[in-house]
Amino acid sequence: MTTPFPFTAVVGQDDLRLALLLNAVSPAVGGVLVRGEKGTAKSTAVRALSALLPEVAVVPGCRFSCDPSAPDPGCPDGPHESGGGTARPARMVELPVGASEDRLVGALDIERALSEGVKAFEPGLLADAHRGILYVDEVNLLHDHLVDLLLDAAAMGASYVEREGVSVRHAARFLLVGTMNPEEGELRPQLLDRFGLTVEVAASREPDLRVEVVRRRLAYDDDPAGFAARWAEEEAAVRARIVAARQLLPQVRLGDGALRQIAATCAAFEVDGMRADIVMARTATALAAWAGRTDVLAEDVRQAALLALPHRRRRNPFDAPGLDEDKLDETLEQFGDDDGPDTDPDGPDGPDGPGGGGGQPPADGPDSGGDASTPAEAGEGGEAGQPAGAGSGERSPVGSAEPFRTKVLSVPGIGEGAAGRRSRARTEHGRTTGARRPRGALTKLHLAATVQAAAPHQRARGRRGPGLVVRRDDLRQASREGRESNLVLFVVDASGSMAARQRMGAVKGAVLSLLLDAYQRRDKVGLVTFRGSAADVALPPTSSVDAAAARLESLPTGGRTPLAAGLLKAHDVLRVERLRDPARRPLVVVVTDGRATGGPEPLLLASRAAGLFAADGVASVVVDCESGPVRLGLAGKLAGELGGTAVTLDELRADSIAGLVKDVQRRAA
């Protein structure tokens, strides 16, 4: 067995370690979502935490880890007698991104259930994680229906498996930890809210700390067991402190003053619902127990707010998570309890354990990387979104107009891509459209088709009683139709013909609206821009629509209009992406007035480039940005050459032209 990296040997990342420890003290806090760039010890810290958790007593032979002192009366392996048990270390179970629903919640043997009436159940990862840690790396890449199942189980403390009227329930209480890199896409706000705490992590920009990180990692790689032994004393101290805090937790008093501060803080920051208030109360209580106190102080409430509120304030994917600490301090002071102390010198910032620096790393602190900028902010090798050979006439970036709700643009036909909310597709979830013989394990039974297949053979099989004699060959898999996500590739004209500030602001507002729609429909997005003498891939296909929005905002305009270069660059992006993700169907959105300048016969070259998309059957929409009293209709002509449709900026709005989607599908078919 591999020796894990010691939890206490992790350099810096105080907020991350504190959030994990608070959940170890009180799992009711609701888990931790760790957001941050790659290589910041997210996974290392989570895996190291399992070694600090106290051992758990389990019923011998129970696959669901029932507590022998209070066994689950509904355990599928029960009933169990109260009494003795065996002790084992707390488990840390990892959920792979590509896991199936059956792997997560467990599988029910439908054949035995129908023919024998036996609930033959194979437990899933939720059962394995009961009374331990369930860790989901890259949780933002997990399918939405799996995230829903996961968070429902975490909230209810139980998992339910339903198959055609046959159900199994078992306890599933675990410490849920998810890690994610925001550059690869965001979680929906509804799912963010289900995580109790969130922590932003970043690599330190302080050379001395970076040196210490490398030194410890190299020492661990050379001799894992020896390195762990050198930290054994610190690990034992933290382990004992967790046990002591768990024992003290029921005695911690959450006074009316602290409750008033919690409610006022949640109201001041306008968080939705009441979950934030409850999580803050549990977190503040756990902070007091971790500090060895029985009273919740104002400092506990402040720290709880910094961990529990930042991710709950996001209204759309383009909002950066965070909290105004000055506003937080004003609120706490206004609603503070004058009769009690506000701070605790022996609190979680003490020398005996990791303390809180707030839910966000300090802007200029040694662990913050405050002077770092992301590619979306600073660009890579130059100004973001600026193609090579931009030429003269460049203008500064124009701000976007207010986004709006757009019409649904979908790809015609039926696909088989990743689950989403845009185009029709054959999926595991959705409405039943037919039945077929199962290929591999049966996941969704079509009951009527199964009975119809088995009925003619009952006499030959010697049926005597009321039960149906079902064989494997009789089982039928339900064919279902749902929605898939697509690759929405934006091809944006940033040339001088689009550079009127009012018009470019409206264009950016329209693209931003389409990006918001893509986020809600779980699409991948890409951004190609063209101006001057060339085209540029401003953002390769990604699930991070906020990165696309950042590139769009910093997009300068000016120069000639190399329309053909933009189309050819987009075609090349689709060719590469088709090799990487062949099941994901593309939708190309060209935002232009249709003009083409520069070089010999620019319109002819653009027409030939558009023909490549038509020949490949790529669904496309041209957003016509032409304005003024005299219109040439070039965008409409381009749409015809692409084999797609053209819409104006006004027609793109959801409250205009009800037949837009049908028109898109008809022309692209």
XYZ file of C-alpha atoms in Angstrom:
669
model
C 0.000 0.000 0.000
C 1.362 3.456 -0.969
C 2.260 5.706 1.954
C 0.212 8.925 1.628
C 1.841 12.328 1.820
C 1.390 13.618 5.410
C -1.386 16.166 5.829
C 0.702 18.285 8.179
C 3.559 18.400 5.670
C 1.490 20.313 3.098
C 3.074 23.759 2.731
C 0.724 26.734 3.082
C -2.867 26.313 1.813
C -4.198 27.182 5.277
C -7.771 27.706 4.075
C -7.813 24.338 2.335
C -6.508 22.478 5.359
C -8.853 24.300 7.731
C -11.934 23.563 5.591
C -11.050 19.868 5.420
C -10.439 19.664 9.156
C -13.742 21.387 9.972
C -15.574 18.774 7.927
C -13.645 16.039 9.706
C -14.833 17.513 13.011
C -18.432 17.999 11.809
C -19.425 16.178 8.589
C -22.788 18.000 8.823
C -20.992 21.087 7.480
C -21.605 19.590 4.047
C -18.272 18.960 2.382
C -15.703 21.091 0.602
C -15.323 22.271 -2.973
C -11.689 23.101 -3.739
C -11.201 25.411 -6.722
C -7.788 26.235 -8.111
C -5.169 25.926 -10.773
C -3.411 22.649 -11.446
C -0.490 21.638 -9.264
C -1.636 23.278 -6.027
C -1.788 20.185 -3.767
C -5.573 19.875 -3.971
C -5.600 16.101 -4.412
C -2.596 15.608 -2.121
C -4.300 17.337 0.817
C -7.574 15.457 0.335
C -5.899 12.059 0.150
C -3.780 12.883 3.189
C -6.846 13.731 5.276
C -8.086 10.122 5.361
C -5.073 9.085 7.452
C -6.135 11.556 10.165
C -9.686 10.320 10.561
C -10.363 8.066 13.567
C -11.043 4.376 12.957
C -14.671 3.310 12.567
C -16.364 0.294 14.126
C -18.357 -1.794 11.630
C -20.581 -4.866 11.685
C -18.493 -7.838 10.466
C -19.462 -8.879 6.946
C -21.740 -5.885 6.301
C -21.038 -4.401 2.883
C -22.562 -1.089 3.983
C -20.332 -0.427 7.025
C -23.149 -0.383 9.571
C -22.276 0.909 13.036
C -22.573 -2.043 15.465
C -23.822 0.262 18.236
C -26.676 1.557 16.045
C -27.087 -0.617 12.940
C -29.234 0.655 10.099
C -32.635 -1.098 10.384
C -33.068 -0.884 6.618
C -29.632 -2.210 5.675
C -29.867 -4.588 2.685
C -27.451 -6.936 4.495
C -29.465 -6.721 7.731
C -31.033 -7.039 10.117
C -28.014 -6.793 12.380
C -27.797 -7.458 16.093
C -26.526 -4.604 18.247
C -23.249 -5.260 19.952
C -19.646 -6.018 19.081
C -17.943 -5.117 15.872
C -14.578 -4.753 14.253
C -12.553 -1.562 13.794
C -11.075 -0.493 10.482
C -9.556 2.733 9.119
C -11.917 5.273 7.585
C -12.010 4.840 3.822
C -11.383 7.373 1.134
C -13.279 6.418 -2.019
C -12.562 8.159 -5.328
C -15.307 8.678 -7.904
C -13.906 8.661 -11.457
C -15.212 11.314 -13.859
C -16.328 8.625 -16.306
C -18.242 6.547 -13.740
C -21.695 5.228 -14.608
C -24.813 5.667 -12.509
C -24.709 1.989 -11.516
C -21.100 2.348 -10.385
C -22.059 5.274 -8.183
C -25.295 4.088 -6.549
C -25.072 0.339 -7.139
C -26.783 -2.122 -9.470
C -29.922 -4.189 -9.000
C -30.222 -7.592 -10.693
C -33.477 -7.038 -12.605
C -33.628 -10.613 -13.903
C -33.646 -12.094 -10.385
C -35.969 -9.376 -9.145
C -38.593 -10.240 -11.813
C -38.259 -14.015 -11.780
C -37.464 -14.708 -8.108
C -38.598 -11.584 -6.302
C -35.093 -11.280 -4.785
C -33.434 -7.924 -4.270
C -29.967 -8.947 -5.434
C -28.055 -5.700 -5.006
C -24.421 -4.947 -5.798
C -23.332 -1.891 -3.751
C -21.773 1.121 -5.458
C -19.272 3.750 -4.434
C -21.769 5.523 -2.179
C -21.962 2.404 -0.013
C -18.171 2.081 0.042
C -17.827 5.708 1.184
C -20.318 5.431 4.054
C -18.697 6.808 7.227
C -15.611 7.866 5.271
C -14.580 10.305 2.530
C -15.948 10.442 -1.016
C -13.510 12.319 -3.226
C -14.415 13.582 -6.701
C -11.494 14.968 -8.671
C -12.538 17.297 -11.530
C -16.094 17.396 -10.178
C -16.982 20.075 -12.728
C -16.474 17.490 -15.500
C -18.831 14.961 -13.892
C -22.157 14.483 -15.671
C -24.887 16.609 -14.142
C -27.196 13.689 -13.291
C -24.357 12.006 -11.370
C -23.648 15.212 -9.459
C -27.355 15.456 -8.602
C -27.395 11.874 -7.298
C -24.214 12.458 -5.351
C -25.388 15.647 -3.676
C -28.848 14.231 -2.942
C -27.263 11.291 -1.140
C -24.937 13.615 0.773
C -27.881 15.786 1.853
C -30.199 12.913 2.870
C -27.564 10.593 4.287
C -29.009 7.730 2.241
C -28.915 6.347 -1.297
C -31.968 5.043 -3.144
C -31.820 2.731 -6.154
C -35.062 2.408 -8.137
C -35.557 -0.052 -10.984
C -39.076 -0.577 -12.357
C -40.786 -0.443 -8.988
C -38.078 -2.400 -7.157
C -36.171 -0.199 -4.714
C -33.219 -0.554 -2.371
C -32.170 1.975 0.257
C -29.007 2.088 2.326
C -27.255 4.641 4.532
C -24.693 6.878 2.817
C -23.182 9.461 5.131
C -19.768 10.664 4.054
C -17.471 13.654 3.903
C -17.822 14.944 0.335
C -14.804 16.653 -1.211
C -14.666 17.869 -4.785
C -11.756 19.493 -6.579
C -11.851 21.408 -9.837
C -9.848 23.664 -12.117
C -12.118 26.595 -13.110
C -10.304 26.865 -16.450
C -12.002 23.597 -17.455
C -15.525 24.834 -16.760
C -17.754 25.794 -13.865
C -20.374 24.002 -11.842
C -23.920 25.313 -12.080
C -24.862 27.692 -9.211
C -27.479 25.178 -8.019
C -24.742 22.577 -7.576
C -22.263 25.022 -6.079
C -24.799 25.790 -3.377
C -24.940 22.139 -2.328
C -21.299 22.138 -1.222
C -20.963 23.388 2.333
C -17.659 25.232 1.985
C -15.504 26.368 -0.887
C -11.814 27.250 -0.971
C -9.784 28.993 -3.645
C -6.191 27.771 -3.862
C -3.267 29.127 -5.831
C 0.419 28.416 -5.986
C 2.546 30.743 -3.882
C 4.577 33.404 -5.666
C 6.967 33.574 -2.702
C 10.271 31.888 -3.712
C 11.060 30.589 -0.206
C 7.719 28.789 0.073
C 8.076 27.323 -3.408
C 11.526 26.055 -2.476
C 10.088 24.356 0.617
C 7.327 22.719 -1.466
C 9.883 21.240 -3.859
C 12.193 20.169 -1.030
C 9.443 18.261 0.787
C 8.102 16.672 -2.373
C 11.516 15.393 -3.427
C 12.142 14.034 0.074
C 8.828 12.216 0.006
C 9.445 10.744 -3.448
C 12.879 9.452 -2.374
C 11.608 7.723 0.777
C 7.809 7.903 1.390
C 7.872 5.803 4.566
C 10.816 7.670 6.070
C 9.321 11.050 5.216
C 5.984 10.068 6.781
C 7.782 8.871 9.917
C 9.363 12.298 10.368
C 5.883 13.841 10.450
C 4.270 11.129 12.586
C 4.256 13.220 15.749
C 2.502 16.164 14.064
C 0.010 13.799 12.418
C -0.796 12.188 15.769
C -1.362 15.606 17.369
C -3.836 16.676 14.678
C -5.580 13.292 14.853
C -6.006 13.675 18.614
C -7.269 17.217 18.155
C -9.951 16.006 15.710
C -11.134 13.420 18.234
C -11.230 16.015 21.010
C -13.128 18.500 18.830
C -15.697 15.841 17.901
C -16.284 15.105 21.566
C -16.596 18.792 22.415
C -18.874 19.667 19.491
C -22.210 18.767 21.189
C -21.341 21.108 24.066
C -20.668 24.182 21.878
C -23.257 26.920 22.387
C -24.402 29.004 19.423
C -25.824 32.092 21.122
C -28.511 34.434 19.839
C -25.886 37.097 19.111
C -23.909 34.805 16.806
C -27.097 33.621 15.128
C -28.116 37.226 14.522
C -24.732 37.940 12.939
C -25.065 34.878 10.697
C -28.551 35.847 9.516
C -27.552 39.474 8.971
C -24.467 38.464 6.980
C -26.408 36.139 4.668
C -29.056 38.828 4.152
C -26.443 41.523 3.490
C -24.776 39.448 0.770
C -28.153 38.467 -0.749
C -27.532 34.733 -0.892
C -30.446 32.612 -2.088
C -32.393 30.381 0.282
C -31.520 29.365 3.838
C -28.805 26.770 3.240
C -26.068 29.377 3.672
C -27.359 30.322 7.145
C -27.404 26.683 8.243
C -23.947 25.945 6.844
C -22.502 29.056 8.475
C -23.994 28.047 11.831
C -22.525 24.543 11.606
C -19.159 25.863 10.440
C -18.928 28.436 13.228
C -19.782 25.724 15.764
C -17.095 23.435 14.323
C -14.576 26.300 14.440
C -15.274 26.812 18.132
C -14.875 23.086 18.842
C -11.640 22.995 16.823
C -10.327 25.862 18.948
C -11.318 24.010 22.146
C -14.095 26.438 23.105
C -17.756 25.965 23.997
C -18.889 29.432 22.816
C -19.077 30.714 19.256
C -17.298 34.063 18.828
C -17.611 36.781 16.225
C -14.319 35.628 14.702
C -15.844 32.183 14.157
C -18.779 33.754 12.335
C -16.412 35.813 10.180
C -14.309 32.794 9.243
C -17.440 30.752 8.533
C -18.699 33.465 6.168
C -15.407 33.525 4.253
C -15.628 29.779 3.698
C -19.381 29.341 3.165
C -20.530 32.382 1.186
C -18.210 33.196 -1.762
C -19.553 30.493 -4.087
C -23.163 31.241 -3.126
C -22.994 34.815 -4.379
C -22.476 33.890 -8.034
C -25.417 34.784 -10.266
C -23.898 33.734 -13.587
C -20.690 32.017 -14.716
C -18.980 35.331 -15.435
C -19.093 36.440 -11.802
C -15.865 35.762 -9.932
C -16.417 34.092 -6.570
C -15.391 36.223 -3.654
C -16.534 38.281 -0.716
C -16.158 41.969 0.150
C -14.398 41.687 3.501
C -14.953 45.350 4.393
C -18.686 44.890 3.972
C -18.483 41.680 6.007
C -16.714 43.458 8.875
C -19.243 46.301 8.834
C -22.134 43.840 9.029
C -20.584 41.867 11.875
C -19.846 45.062 13.790
C -23.359 46.405 13.259
C -25.014 43.229 14.509
C -22.315 42.251 16.991
C -22.906 41.287 20.597
C -21.391 43.955 22.805
C -21.454 41.638 25.813
C -19.071 39.063 24.356
C -15.536 39.110 23.017
C -14.996 39.425 19.290
C -11.761 37.525 18.926
C -10.004 34.583 20.439
C -6.222 34.522 20.722
C -6.242 30.741 21.011
C -8.566 30.209 18.026
C -7.933 28.360 14.792
C -5.065 30.672 13.868
C -3.012 29.342 16.769
C 0.238 27.457 16.385
C -1.325 24.045 16.932
C -3.153 23.782 13.656
C -3.866 25.442 10.326
C -5.828 28.621 10.612
C -8.022 30.717 8.416
C -6.808 33.376 6.185
C -10.315 33.762 4.866
C -12.256 32.004 2.166
C -10.090 33.770 -0.411
C -6.277 33.899 -0.408
C -5.083 37.437 0.439
C -4.475 39.545 -2.611
C -0.788 40.101 -1.999
C 0.049 37.388 0.533
C 2.716 34.753 0.091
C 0.181 32.070 -0.781
C -2.027 34.105 -3.002
C -0.115 34.570 -6.192
C -1.676 38.006 -6.238
C 0.672 39.216 -8.951
C -0.184 36.321 -11.218
C -2.602 36.666 -14.080
C -4.497 33.979 -15.872
C -4.242 33.460 -19.621
C -7.785 34.796 -19.887
C -6.689 38.054 -18.253
C -3.243 38.640 -19.664
C -3.282 36.559 -22.840
C -0.547 34.237 -23.931
C 2.265 35.896 -25.777
C 0.409 39.206 -26.155
C -2.937 40.853 -25.828
C -5.763 38.351 -25.517
C -7.699 37.781 -28.688
C -5.254 39.730 -30.925
C -4.406 37.821 -34.113
C -1.093 37.966 -35.841
C -0.704 40.735 -38.353
C -3.415 42.929 -36.884
C -2.055 45.851 -38.813
C -2.863 49.496 -38.331
C -6.166 51.001 -37.370
C -6.429 49.003 -34.165
C -8.883 50.346 -31.619
C -9.100 49.730 -27.913
C -11.500 47.034 -26.687
C -15.170 48.001 -26.473
C -17.336 46.981 -23.524
C -20.223 44.639 -24.220
C -23.880 45.558 -24.051
C -26.145 43.948 -21.465
C -26.691 40.227 -22.228
C -30.163 38.909 -22.988
C -31.970 35.579 -23.237
C -31.403 34.092 -26.693
C -33.319 31.769 -28.940
C -32.385 28.096 -28.701
C -30.024 27.173 -31.527
C -29.700 23.421 -31.955
C -28.000 20.933 -34.234
C -30.452 18.973 -36.416
C -30.802 15.185 -36.230
C -30.123 12.899 -33.268
C -26.652 12.629 -31.789
C -24.929 10.493 -29.172
C -22.724 13.073 -27.498
C -22.190 13.987 -23.863
C -25.296 14.703 -21.823
C -26.430 18.308 -21.978
C -29.382 20.523 -22.806
C -29.108 21.625 -26.411
C -29.725 19.100 -29.199
C -31.652 15.832 -29.437
C -29.632 12.720 -28.638
C -29.838 9.076 -27.620
C -29.036 9.089 -23.903
C -29.369 7.026 -20.735
C -31.805 9.573 -19.345
C -34.866 11.059 -20.999
C -38.159 9.919 -22.470
C -38.474 6.298 -23.577
C -38.761 5.949 -27.348
C -38.446 2.177 -27.854
C -36.727 -1.027 -26.763
C -33.772 -3.127 -27.880
C -31.724 -6.064 -26.704
C -29.130 -4.944 -24.161
C -25.540 -4.608 -25.234
C -23.588 -5.525 -22.112
C -25.117 -4.952 -18.675
C -28.783 -3.984 -18.529
C -29.173 -0.464 -17.138
C -32.691 0.723 -18.056
C -35.308 -2.020 -18.286
C -38.204 -1.678 -20.729
C -40.737 -3.638 -18.684
C -43.512 -3.947 -21.275
C -41.130 -5.156 -23.983
C -39.537 -7.639 -21.563
C -42.920 -9.117 -20.584
C -43.943 -9.248 -24.239
C -40.751 -11.154 -25.098
C -41.163 -13.636 -22.212
C -44.941 -14.255 -22.471
C -45.012 -16.674 -25.483
C -42.567 -19.056 -23.741
C -44.260 -19.527 -20.373
C -45.839 -22.926 -21.129
C -42.617 -24.282 -22.671
C -40.719 -23.160 -19.578
C -43.078 -25.060 -17.316
C -44.694 -22.105 -15.611
C -47.041 -23.310 -12.838
C -47.544 -20.392 -10.444
C -48.428 -16.735 -10.843
C -44.802 -15.599 -11.310
C -43.345 -14.866 -14.723
C -40.489 -17.105 -15.855
C -37.932 -14.670 -17.279
C -34.696 -15.578 -19.017
C -31.770 -13.397 -19.906
C -32.760 -13.342 -23.582
C -36.126 -11.828 -22.677
C -34.686 -8.667 -21.144
C -35.067 -5.495 -23.177
C -33.164 -2.265 -22.754
C -35.175 0.948 -22.962
C -34.065 3.296 -25.736
C -34.274 6.844 -24.491
C -34.032 10.249 -26.038
C -32.749 13.278 -24.181
C -30.490 16.217 -24.883
C -26.780 16.441 -25.594
C -24.234 19.198 -25.286
C -22.490 20.495 -28.380
C -19.362 22.347 -29.370
C -20.430 25.931 -30.071
C -17.634 27.543 -32.060
C -17.878 31.324 -32.365
C -16.241 32.958 -35.388
C -16.236 36.691 -34.646
C -15.439 39.476 -37.098
C -13.323 42.091 -35.276
C -12.321 44.100 -38.344
C -12.719 47.810 -39.056
C -16.119 47.299 -40.687
C -17.409 46.143 -37.275
C -15.496 48.710 -35.256
C -18.220 51.289 -34.655
C -18.272 51.338 -30.858
C -22.034 51.131 -30.490
C -22.292 48.256 -32.954
C -19.339 46.323 -31.517
C -20.805 46.708 -28.033
C -24.062 45.194 -29.293
C -22.160 42.391 -31.034
C -20.217 41.546 -27.886
C -23.451 41.618 -25.900
C -24.997 39.129 -28.326
C -21.994 36.776 -28.153
C -21.966 37.084 -24.364
C -25.655 36.128 -24.351
C -24.906 33.085 -26.487
C -22.035 32.155 -24.146
C -24.393 32.322 -21.171
C -26.817 30.087 -23.056
C -23.967 27.661 -23.821
C -23.044 27.563 -20.129
C -26.620 26.723 -19.143
C -26.788 23.993 -21.781
C -23.413 22.474 -20.724
C -21.712 23.057 -24.079
C -18.065 23.343 -24.924
C -17.204 26.650 -26.548
C -14.415 27.972 -28.720
C -13.609 31.426 -30.088
C -11.997 32.307 -33.427
C -11.508 35.964 -34.328
C -10.357 37.556 -37.576
C -9.116 41.039 -38.423
C -6.194 42.679 -40.196
C -4.573 40.016 -42.351
C -5.149 36.800 -40.391
C -7.362 34.824 -38.041
C -6.565 33.699 -34.525
C -7.855 30.981 -32.193
C -8.552 33.257 -29.248
C -9.751 30.297 -27.181
C -9.458 26.599 -28.129
C -12.576 24.493 -27.400
C -13.124 24.364 -23.657
C -15.870 23.961 -21.066
C -14.893 27.268 -19.460
C -17.296 29.832 -20.857
C -16.022 32.461 -18.434
C -12.610 32.199 -20.113
C -14.326 32.809 -23.463
C -16.134 35.824 -21.996
C -12.844 37.254 -20.726
C -11.216 36.871 -24.152
C -14.242 38.499 -25.771
C -14.154 41.518 -23.452
C -10.479 42.180 -24.231
C -10.942 41.806 -27.994
C -9.625 44.847 -29.920
C -11.022 45.834 -33.300
C -9.769 47.407 -36.519
C -8.094 46.565 -39.788
C -9.281 44.672 -42.840
C -11.734 41.772 -42.956
C -10.075 38.408 -43.785
C -13.363 36.454 -43.733
C -11.910 33.471 -45.602
C -9.045 33.187 -43.098
C -11.539 33.165 -40.225
C -13.619 30.410 -41.792
C -10.582 28.305 -42.669
C -9.223 28.653 -39.133
C -12.593 27.564 -37.723
C -12.695 24.578 -40.086
C -9.241 23.535 -38.908
C -10.341 23.807 -35.242
C -13.321 21.545 -35.962
C -11.119 19.013 -37.755
C -8.810 18.690 -34.743
C -11.667 18.622 -32.252
C -13.444 15.898 -34.237
C -10.432 13.646 -33.643
C -10.415 14.423 -29.905
C -14.155 14.185 -29.277
C -15.868 12.527 -32.242
C -19.260 12.121 -30.540
C -19.710 15.856 -29.859
C -21.453 17.587 -32.746
C -20.487 21.177 -33.600
C -22.574 24.306 -34.095
C -20.720 27.166 -35.788
C -21.917 30.701 -35.034
C -20.402 33.278 -37.394
C -20.807 36.854 -36.166
C -20.178 39.233 -39.083
C -21.688 41.731 -41.500
C -20.565 39.481 -44.366
C -17.994 41.866 -45.812
C -14.607 40.538 -46.975
C -11.577 42.653 -47.863
C -7.871 42.183 -48.422
C -6.107 40.096 -51.039
C -7.367 39.067 -54.478
C -11.075 38.144 -54.768
C -11.779 38.022 -51.007
C -15.496 37.245 -51.444
C -14.739 34.297 -53.738
C -12.239 32.874 -51.254
C -14.779 33.277 -48.438
C -17.393 31.475 -50.527
C -15.067 28.545 -51.133
C -14.177 28.357 -47.431
C -17.883 28.351 -46.537
C -18.421 25.463 -48.942
C -16.178 23.270 -46.777
C -18.670 23.542 -43.895
C -21.596 22.774 -46.191
C -19.806 19.725 -47.593
C -19.169 18.402 -44.059
C -22.787 18.974 -43.020
C -21.787 21.255 -40.135
C -24.739 23.098 -38.594
C -24.176 26.840 -38.739
C -25.827 30.174 -37.968
C -24.709 33.585 -39.224
C -25.526 36.466 -36.902
C -25.988 39.363 -39.343
C -24.436 42.501 -37.849
C -24.993 44.753 -40.869
C -26.594 48.082 -39.998
C -27.556 51.313 -41.694
C -30.172 52.283 -44.274
C -28.365 50.556 -47.171
C -27.796 46.836 -46.679
C -25.932 44.543 -49.045
C -27.258 41.234 -47.665
C -23.801 39.669 -47.666
C -24.375 37.840 -44.367
C -27.460 36.132 -45.763
C -25.512 35.030 -48.814
C -22.744 33.663 -46.584
C -25.324 31.691 -44.575
C -26.570 30.072 -47.771
C -23.038 29.085 -48.768
C -22.474 27.600 -45.296
C -25.698 25.614 -45.579
C -27.041 27.390 -42.512
C -29.307 30.306 -41.707
C -28.895 34.000 -40.998
C -30.443 35.930 -38.131
C -30.146 39.564 -37.154
C -29.171 40.704 -33.702
C -32.809 41.535 -32.962
C -34.003 38.119 -34.169
C -31.558 36.423 -31.829
C -33.586 37.485 -28.798
C -35.832 34.851 -27.256
C -38.920 37.080 -27.508
C -38.748 37.458 -31.282
C -39.601 35.249 -34.268
C -40.989 32.046 -32.829
C -39.976 29.978 -35.829
C -36.247 30.606 -35.629
C -35.269 27.157 -34.341
C -37.360 25.376 -36.953
C -35.810 27.560 -39.626
C -32.286 26.733 -38.427
C -33.038 23.020 -38.479
C -34.728 23.124 -41.878
C -31.870 24.906 -43.596
C -29.166 22.815 -41.932
C -30.866 19.476 -42.689
